[in-house]
JSON list of C-alpha atoms in Angstrom, two decimals:
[
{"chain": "A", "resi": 1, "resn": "UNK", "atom": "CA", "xyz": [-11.17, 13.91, 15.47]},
{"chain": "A", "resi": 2, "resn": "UNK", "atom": "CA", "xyz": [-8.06, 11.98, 16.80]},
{"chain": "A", "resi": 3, "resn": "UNK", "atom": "CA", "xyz": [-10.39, 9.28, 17.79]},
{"chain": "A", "resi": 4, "resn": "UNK", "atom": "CA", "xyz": [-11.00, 9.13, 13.70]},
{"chain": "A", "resi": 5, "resn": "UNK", "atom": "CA", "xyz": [-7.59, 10.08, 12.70]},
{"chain": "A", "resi": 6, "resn": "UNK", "atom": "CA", "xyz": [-5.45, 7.29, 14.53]},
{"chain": "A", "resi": 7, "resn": "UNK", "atom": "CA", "xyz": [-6.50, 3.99, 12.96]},
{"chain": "A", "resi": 8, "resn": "UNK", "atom": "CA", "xyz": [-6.67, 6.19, 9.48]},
{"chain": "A", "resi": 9, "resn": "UNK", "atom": "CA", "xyz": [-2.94, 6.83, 9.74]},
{"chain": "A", "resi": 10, "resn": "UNK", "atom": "CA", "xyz": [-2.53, 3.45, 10.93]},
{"chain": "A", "resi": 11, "resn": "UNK", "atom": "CA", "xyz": [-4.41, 2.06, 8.11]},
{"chain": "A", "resi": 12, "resn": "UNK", "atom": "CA", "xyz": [-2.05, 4.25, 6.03]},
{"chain": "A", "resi": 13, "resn": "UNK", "atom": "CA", "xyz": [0.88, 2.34, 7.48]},
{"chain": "A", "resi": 14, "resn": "UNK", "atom": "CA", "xyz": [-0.19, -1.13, 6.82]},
{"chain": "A", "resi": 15, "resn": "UNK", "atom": "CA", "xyz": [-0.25, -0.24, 3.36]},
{"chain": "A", "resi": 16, "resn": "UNK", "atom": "CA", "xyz": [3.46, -0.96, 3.13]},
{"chain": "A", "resi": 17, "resn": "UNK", "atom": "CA", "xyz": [2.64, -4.45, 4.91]},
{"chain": "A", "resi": 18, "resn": "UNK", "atom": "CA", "xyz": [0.75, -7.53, 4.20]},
{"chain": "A", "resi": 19, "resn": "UNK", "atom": "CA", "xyz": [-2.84, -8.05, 5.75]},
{"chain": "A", "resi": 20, "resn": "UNK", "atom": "CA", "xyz": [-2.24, -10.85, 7.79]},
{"chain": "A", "resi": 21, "resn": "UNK", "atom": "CA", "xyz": [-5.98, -10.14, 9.67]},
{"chain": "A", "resi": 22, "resn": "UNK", "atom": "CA", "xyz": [-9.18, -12.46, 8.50]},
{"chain": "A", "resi": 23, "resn": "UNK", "atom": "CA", "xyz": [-11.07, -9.89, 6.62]},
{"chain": "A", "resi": 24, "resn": "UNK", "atom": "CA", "xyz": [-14.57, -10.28, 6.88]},
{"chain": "A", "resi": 25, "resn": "UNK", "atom": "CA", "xyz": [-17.91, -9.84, 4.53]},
{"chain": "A", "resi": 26, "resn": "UNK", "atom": "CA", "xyz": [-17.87, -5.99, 5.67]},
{"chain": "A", "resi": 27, "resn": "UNK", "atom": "CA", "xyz": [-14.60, -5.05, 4.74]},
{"chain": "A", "resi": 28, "resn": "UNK", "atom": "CA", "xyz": [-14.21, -7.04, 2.00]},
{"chain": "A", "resi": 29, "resn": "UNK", "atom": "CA", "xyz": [-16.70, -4.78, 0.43]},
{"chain": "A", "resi": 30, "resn": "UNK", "atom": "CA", "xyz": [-15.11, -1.62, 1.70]},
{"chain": "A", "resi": 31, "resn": "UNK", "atom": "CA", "xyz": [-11.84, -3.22, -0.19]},
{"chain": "A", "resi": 32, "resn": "UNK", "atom": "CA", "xyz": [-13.74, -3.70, -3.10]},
{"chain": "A", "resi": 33, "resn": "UNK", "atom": "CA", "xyz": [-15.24, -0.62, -3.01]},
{"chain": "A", "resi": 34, "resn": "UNK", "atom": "CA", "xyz": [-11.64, 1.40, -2.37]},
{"chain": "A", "resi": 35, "resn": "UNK", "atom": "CA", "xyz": [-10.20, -0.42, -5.17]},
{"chain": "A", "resi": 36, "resn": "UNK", "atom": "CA", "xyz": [-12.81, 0.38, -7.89]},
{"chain": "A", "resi": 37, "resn": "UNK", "atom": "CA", "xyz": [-13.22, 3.56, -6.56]},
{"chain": "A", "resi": 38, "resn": "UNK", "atom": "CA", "xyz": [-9.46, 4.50, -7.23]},
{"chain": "A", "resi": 39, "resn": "UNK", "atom": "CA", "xyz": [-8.20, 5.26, -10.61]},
{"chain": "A", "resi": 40, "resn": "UNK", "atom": "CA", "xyz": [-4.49, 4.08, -11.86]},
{"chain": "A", "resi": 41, "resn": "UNK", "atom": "CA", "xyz": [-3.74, 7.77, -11.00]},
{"chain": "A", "resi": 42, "resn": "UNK", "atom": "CA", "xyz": [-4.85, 7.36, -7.61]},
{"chain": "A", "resi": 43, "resn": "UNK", "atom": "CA", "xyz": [-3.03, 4.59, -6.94]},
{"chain": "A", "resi": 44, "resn": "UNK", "atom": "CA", "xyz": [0.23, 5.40, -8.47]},
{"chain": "A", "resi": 45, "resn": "UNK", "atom": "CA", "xyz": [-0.13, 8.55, -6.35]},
{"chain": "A", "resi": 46, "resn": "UNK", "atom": "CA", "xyz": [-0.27, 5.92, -3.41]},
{"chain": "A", "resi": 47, "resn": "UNK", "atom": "CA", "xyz": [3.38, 4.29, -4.57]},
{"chain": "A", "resi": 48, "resn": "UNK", "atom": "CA", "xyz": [4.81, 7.79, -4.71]},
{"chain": "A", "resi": 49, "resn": "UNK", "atom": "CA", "xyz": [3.34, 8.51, -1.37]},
{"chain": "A", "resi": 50, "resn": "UNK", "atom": "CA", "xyz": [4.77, 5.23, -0.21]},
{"chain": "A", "resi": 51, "resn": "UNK", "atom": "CA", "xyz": [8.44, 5.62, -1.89]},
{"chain": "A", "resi": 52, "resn": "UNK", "atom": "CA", "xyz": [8.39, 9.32, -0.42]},
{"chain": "A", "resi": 53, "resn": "UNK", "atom": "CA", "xyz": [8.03, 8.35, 3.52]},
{"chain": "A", "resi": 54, "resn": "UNK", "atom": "CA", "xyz": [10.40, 5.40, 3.20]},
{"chain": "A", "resi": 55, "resn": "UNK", "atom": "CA", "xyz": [12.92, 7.27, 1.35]},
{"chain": "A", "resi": 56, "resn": "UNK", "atom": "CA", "xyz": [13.54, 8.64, 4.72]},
{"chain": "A", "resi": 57, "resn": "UNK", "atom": "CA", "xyz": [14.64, 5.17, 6.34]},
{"chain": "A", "resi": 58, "resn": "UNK", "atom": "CA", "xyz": [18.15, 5.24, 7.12]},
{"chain": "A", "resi": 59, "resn": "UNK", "atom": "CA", "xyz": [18.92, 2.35, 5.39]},
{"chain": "A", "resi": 60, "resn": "UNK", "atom": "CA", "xyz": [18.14, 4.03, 1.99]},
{"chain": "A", "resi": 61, "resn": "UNK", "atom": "CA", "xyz": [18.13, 7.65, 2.74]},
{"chain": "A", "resi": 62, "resn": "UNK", "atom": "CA", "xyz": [21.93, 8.39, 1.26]},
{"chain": "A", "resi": 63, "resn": "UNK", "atom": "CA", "xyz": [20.71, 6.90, -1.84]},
{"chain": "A", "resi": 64, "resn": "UNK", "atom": "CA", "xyz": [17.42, 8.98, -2.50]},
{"chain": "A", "resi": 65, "resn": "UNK", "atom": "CA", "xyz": [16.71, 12.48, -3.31]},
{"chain": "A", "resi": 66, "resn": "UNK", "atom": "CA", "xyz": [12.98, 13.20, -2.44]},
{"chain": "A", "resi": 67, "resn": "UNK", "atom": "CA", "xyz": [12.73, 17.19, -1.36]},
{"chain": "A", "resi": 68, "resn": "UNK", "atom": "CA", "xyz": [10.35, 17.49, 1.97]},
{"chain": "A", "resi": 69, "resn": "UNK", "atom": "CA", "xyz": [8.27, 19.38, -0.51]},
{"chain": "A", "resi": 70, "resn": "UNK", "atom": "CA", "xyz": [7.89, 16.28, -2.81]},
{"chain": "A", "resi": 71, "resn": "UNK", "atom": "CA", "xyz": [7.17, 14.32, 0.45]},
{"chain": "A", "resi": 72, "resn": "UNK", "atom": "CA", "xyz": [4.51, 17.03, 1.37]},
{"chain": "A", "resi": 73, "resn": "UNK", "atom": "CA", "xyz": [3.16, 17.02, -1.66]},
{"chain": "A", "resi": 74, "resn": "UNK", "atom": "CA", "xyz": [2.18, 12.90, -1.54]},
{"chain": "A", "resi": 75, "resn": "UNK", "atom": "CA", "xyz": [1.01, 13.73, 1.85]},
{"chain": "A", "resi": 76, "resn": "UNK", "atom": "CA", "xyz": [-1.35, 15.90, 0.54]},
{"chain": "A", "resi": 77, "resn": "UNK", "atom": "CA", "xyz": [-2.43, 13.29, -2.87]},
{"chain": "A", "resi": 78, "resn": "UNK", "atom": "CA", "xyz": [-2.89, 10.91, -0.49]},
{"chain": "A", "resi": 79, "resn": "UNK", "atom": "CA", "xyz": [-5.07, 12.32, 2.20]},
{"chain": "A", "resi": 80, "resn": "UNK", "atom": "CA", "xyz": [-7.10, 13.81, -0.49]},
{"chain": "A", "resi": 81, "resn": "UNK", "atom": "CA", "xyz": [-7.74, 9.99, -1.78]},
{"chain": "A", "resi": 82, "resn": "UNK", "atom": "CA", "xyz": [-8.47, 8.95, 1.44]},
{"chain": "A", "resi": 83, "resn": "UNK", "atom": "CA", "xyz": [-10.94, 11.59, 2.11]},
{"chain": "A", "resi": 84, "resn": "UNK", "atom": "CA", "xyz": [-12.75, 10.96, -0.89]},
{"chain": "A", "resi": 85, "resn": "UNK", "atom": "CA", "xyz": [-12.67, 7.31, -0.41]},
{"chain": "A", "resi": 86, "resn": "UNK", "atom": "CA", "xyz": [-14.09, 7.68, 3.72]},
{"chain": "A", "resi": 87, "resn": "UNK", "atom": "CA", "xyz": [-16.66, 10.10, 2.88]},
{"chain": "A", "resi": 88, "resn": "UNK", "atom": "CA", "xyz": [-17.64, 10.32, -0.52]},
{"chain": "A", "resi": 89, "resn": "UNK", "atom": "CA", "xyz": [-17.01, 7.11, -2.46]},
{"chain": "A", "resi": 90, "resn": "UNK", "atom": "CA", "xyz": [-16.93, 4.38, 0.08]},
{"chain": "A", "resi": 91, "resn": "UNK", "atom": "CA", "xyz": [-18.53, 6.03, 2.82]},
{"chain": "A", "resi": 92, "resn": "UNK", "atom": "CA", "xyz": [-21.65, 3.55, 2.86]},
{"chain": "A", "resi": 93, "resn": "UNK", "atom": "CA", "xyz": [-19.26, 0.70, 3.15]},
{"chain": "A", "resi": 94, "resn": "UNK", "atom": "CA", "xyz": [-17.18, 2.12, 5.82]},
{"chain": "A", "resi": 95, "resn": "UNK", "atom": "CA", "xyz": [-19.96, 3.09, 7.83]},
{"chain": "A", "resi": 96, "resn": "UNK", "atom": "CA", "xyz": [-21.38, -0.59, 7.69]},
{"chain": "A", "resi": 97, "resn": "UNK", "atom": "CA", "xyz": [-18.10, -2.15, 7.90]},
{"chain": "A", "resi": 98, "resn": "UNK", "atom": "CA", "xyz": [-16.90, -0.25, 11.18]},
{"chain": "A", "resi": 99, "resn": "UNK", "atom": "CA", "xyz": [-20.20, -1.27, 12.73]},
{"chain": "A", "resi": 100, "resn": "UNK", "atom": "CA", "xyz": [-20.20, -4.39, 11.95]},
{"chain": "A", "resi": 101, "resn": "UNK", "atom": "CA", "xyz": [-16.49, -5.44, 12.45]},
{"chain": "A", "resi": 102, "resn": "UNK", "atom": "CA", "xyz": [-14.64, -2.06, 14.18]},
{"chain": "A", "resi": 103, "resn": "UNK", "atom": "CA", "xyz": [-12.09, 0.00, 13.42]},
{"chain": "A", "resi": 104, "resn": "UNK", "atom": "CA", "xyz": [-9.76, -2.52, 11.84]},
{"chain": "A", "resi": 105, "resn": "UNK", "atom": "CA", "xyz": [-11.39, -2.69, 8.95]},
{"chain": "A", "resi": 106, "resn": "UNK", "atom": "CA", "xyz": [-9.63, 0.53, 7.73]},
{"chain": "A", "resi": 107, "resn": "UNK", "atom": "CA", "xyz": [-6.23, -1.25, 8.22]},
{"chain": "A", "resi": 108, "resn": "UNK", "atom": "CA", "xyz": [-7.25, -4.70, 6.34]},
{"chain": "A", "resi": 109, "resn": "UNK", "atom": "CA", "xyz": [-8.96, -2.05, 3.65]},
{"chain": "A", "resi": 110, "resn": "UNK", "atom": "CA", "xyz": [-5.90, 0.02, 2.92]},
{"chain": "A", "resi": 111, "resn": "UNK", "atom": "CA", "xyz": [-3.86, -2.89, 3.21]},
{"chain": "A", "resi": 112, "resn": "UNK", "atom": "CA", "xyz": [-5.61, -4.20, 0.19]},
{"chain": "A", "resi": 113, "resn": "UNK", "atom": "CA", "xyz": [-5.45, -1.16, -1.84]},
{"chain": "A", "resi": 114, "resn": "UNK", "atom": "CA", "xyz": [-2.01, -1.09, -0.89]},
{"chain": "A", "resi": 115, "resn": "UNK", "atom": "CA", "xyz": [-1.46, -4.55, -1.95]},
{"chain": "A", "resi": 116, "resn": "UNK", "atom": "CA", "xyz": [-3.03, -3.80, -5.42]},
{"chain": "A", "resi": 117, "resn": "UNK", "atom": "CA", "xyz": [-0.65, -0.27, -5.65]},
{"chain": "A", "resi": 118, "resn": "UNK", "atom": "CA", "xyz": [2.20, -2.46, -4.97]},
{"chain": "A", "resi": 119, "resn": "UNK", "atom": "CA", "xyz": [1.31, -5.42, -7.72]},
{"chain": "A", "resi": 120, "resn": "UNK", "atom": "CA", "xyz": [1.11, -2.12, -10.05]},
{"chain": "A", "resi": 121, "resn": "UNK", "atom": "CA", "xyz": [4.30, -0.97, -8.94]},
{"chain": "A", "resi": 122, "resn": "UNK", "atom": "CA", "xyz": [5.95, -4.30, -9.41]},
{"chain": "A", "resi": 123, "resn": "UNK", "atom": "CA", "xyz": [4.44, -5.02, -12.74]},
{"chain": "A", "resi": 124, "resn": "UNK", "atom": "CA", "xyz": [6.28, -1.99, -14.25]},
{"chain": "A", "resi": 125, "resn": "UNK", "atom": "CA", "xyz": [8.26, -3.96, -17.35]},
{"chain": "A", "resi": 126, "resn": "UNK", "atom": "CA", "xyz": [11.24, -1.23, -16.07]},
{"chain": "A", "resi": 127, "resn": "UNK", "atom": "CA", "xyz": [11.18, -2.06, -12.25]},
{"chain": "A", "resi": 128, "resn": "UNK", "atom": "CA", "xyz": [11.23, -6.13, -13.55]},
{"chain": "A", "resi": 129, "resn": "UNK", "atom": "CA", "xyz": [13.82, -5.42, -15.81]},
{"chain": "A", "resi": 130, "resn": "UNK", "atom": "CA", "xyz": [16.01, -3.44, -12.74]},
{"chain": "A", "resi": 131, "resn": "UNK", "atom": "CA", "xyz": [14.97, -6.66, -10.49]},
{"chain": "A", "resi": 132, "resn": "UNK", "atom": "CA", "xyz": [15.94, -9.19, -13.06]},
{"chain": "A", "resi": 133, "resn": "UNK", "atom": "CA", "xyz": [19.60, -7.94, -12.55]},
{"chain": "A", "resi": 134, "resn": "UNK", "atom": "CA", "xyz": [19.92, -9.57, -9.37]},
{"chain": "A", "resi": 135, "resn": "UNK", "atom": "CA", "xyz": [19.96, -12.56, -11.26]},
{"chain": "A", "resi": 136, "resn": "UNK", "atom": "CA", "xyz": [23.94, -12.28, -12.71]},
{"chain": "A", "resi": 137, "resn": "UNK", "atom": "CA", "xyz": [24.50, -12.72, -8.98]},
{"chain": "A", "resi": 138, "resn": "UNK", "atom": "CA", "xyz": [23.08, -15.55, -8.29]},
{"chain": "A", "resi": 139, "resn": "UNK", "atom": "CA", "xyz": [25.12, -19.08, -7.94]},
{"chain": "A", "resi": 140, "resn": "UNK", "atom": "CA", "xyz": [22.82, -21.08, -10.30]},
{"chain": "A", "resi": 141, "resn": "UNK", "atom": "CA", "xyz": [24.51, -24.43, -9.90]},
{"chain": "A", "resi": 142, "resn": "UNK", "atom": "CA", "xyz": [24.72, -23.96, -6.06]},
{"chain": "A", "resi": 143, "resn": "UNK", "atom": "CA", "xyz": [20.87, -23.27, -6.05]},
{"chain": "A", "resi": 144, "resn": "UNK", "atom": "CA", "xyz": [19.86, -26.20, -7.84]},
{"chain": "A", "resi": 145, "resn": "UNK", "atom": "CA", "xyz": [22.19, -27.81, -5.12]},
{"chain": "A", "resi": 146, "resn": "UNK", "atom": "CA", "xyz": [20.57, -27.04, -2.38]},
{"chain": "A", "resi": 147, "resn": "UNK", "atom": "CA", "xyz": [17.05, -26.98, -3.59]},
{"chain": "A", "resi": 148, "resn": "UNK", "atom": "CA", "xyz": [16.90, -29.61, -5.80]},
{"chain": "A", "resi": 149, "resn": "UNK", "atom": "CA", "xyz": [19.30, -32.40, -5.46]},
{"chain": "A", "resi": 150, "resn": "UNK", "atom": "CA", "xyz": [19.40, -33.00, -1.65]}
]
């Protein structure tokens, strides 16, 4: 089981990460297959999951209210998701892509779904709007400056 377990929980951690690996014809259908395979639900579920653990960084932890039963409960969305995905919907693809190219395929897998939950998050008209006010901050003129005029 552990054998199993540890690059599933690592996979799980890359999904806050970019896939820097070369992905290769096997798990680039696994990714494929994990993406279609998850609904909007699923992978908002995923950004919850993701805001949950890293509320718990000290850099943001003062700042953030999420109960250890809210973080339990994303513990549990998620590893249901990634059950499904490992052994019902995507097991095929898994299977081939494991013994074709290893274990690390989970990691550049989850990475990708990760990358997609993350695009969703970002997309969010209200997170762009809460981004956009960084901009009153910004020296414009000093910018254009350094980037432009040199």
């Amino acid at each position: 089981m552990r054998n199993v377990l540890v690059p599933v929980l690592g996979a799980l951690l890359l999904l806050v990460t970019e896939v820097t690996s070369f992905a290769g014809v096997y798990s680039d259908d696994l990714a494929r297959c994990m993406v279609g395979a998850t609904s909007v639900e699923d992978r908002r579920a995923l950004v919850v999951w993701l805001f949950s653990a890293g509320s718990l960084h000290p850099a943001v932890k003062s700042i953030t209210a999420v109960s250890p039963e809210q973080l339990d409960n994303a513990n549990k969305q998620v590893a249901d998701i990634v059950m499904r995905l490992l052994t019902d919907s995507c097991v095929t693809q898994a299977r081939e892509a494991i013994k074709f190219e290893g274990k690390s395929v989970l990691e550049s897998s989850f990475g990708v779904l990760g990358q997609v939950a993350g695009r969703e998050l970002f997309s969010s008209p209200e997170v762009g709007v809460a981004m956009q006010g960084m901009a009153k901050y910004l020296d414009a003129v000093k910018l254009k400056q350094s980037l432009v005029e040199k």
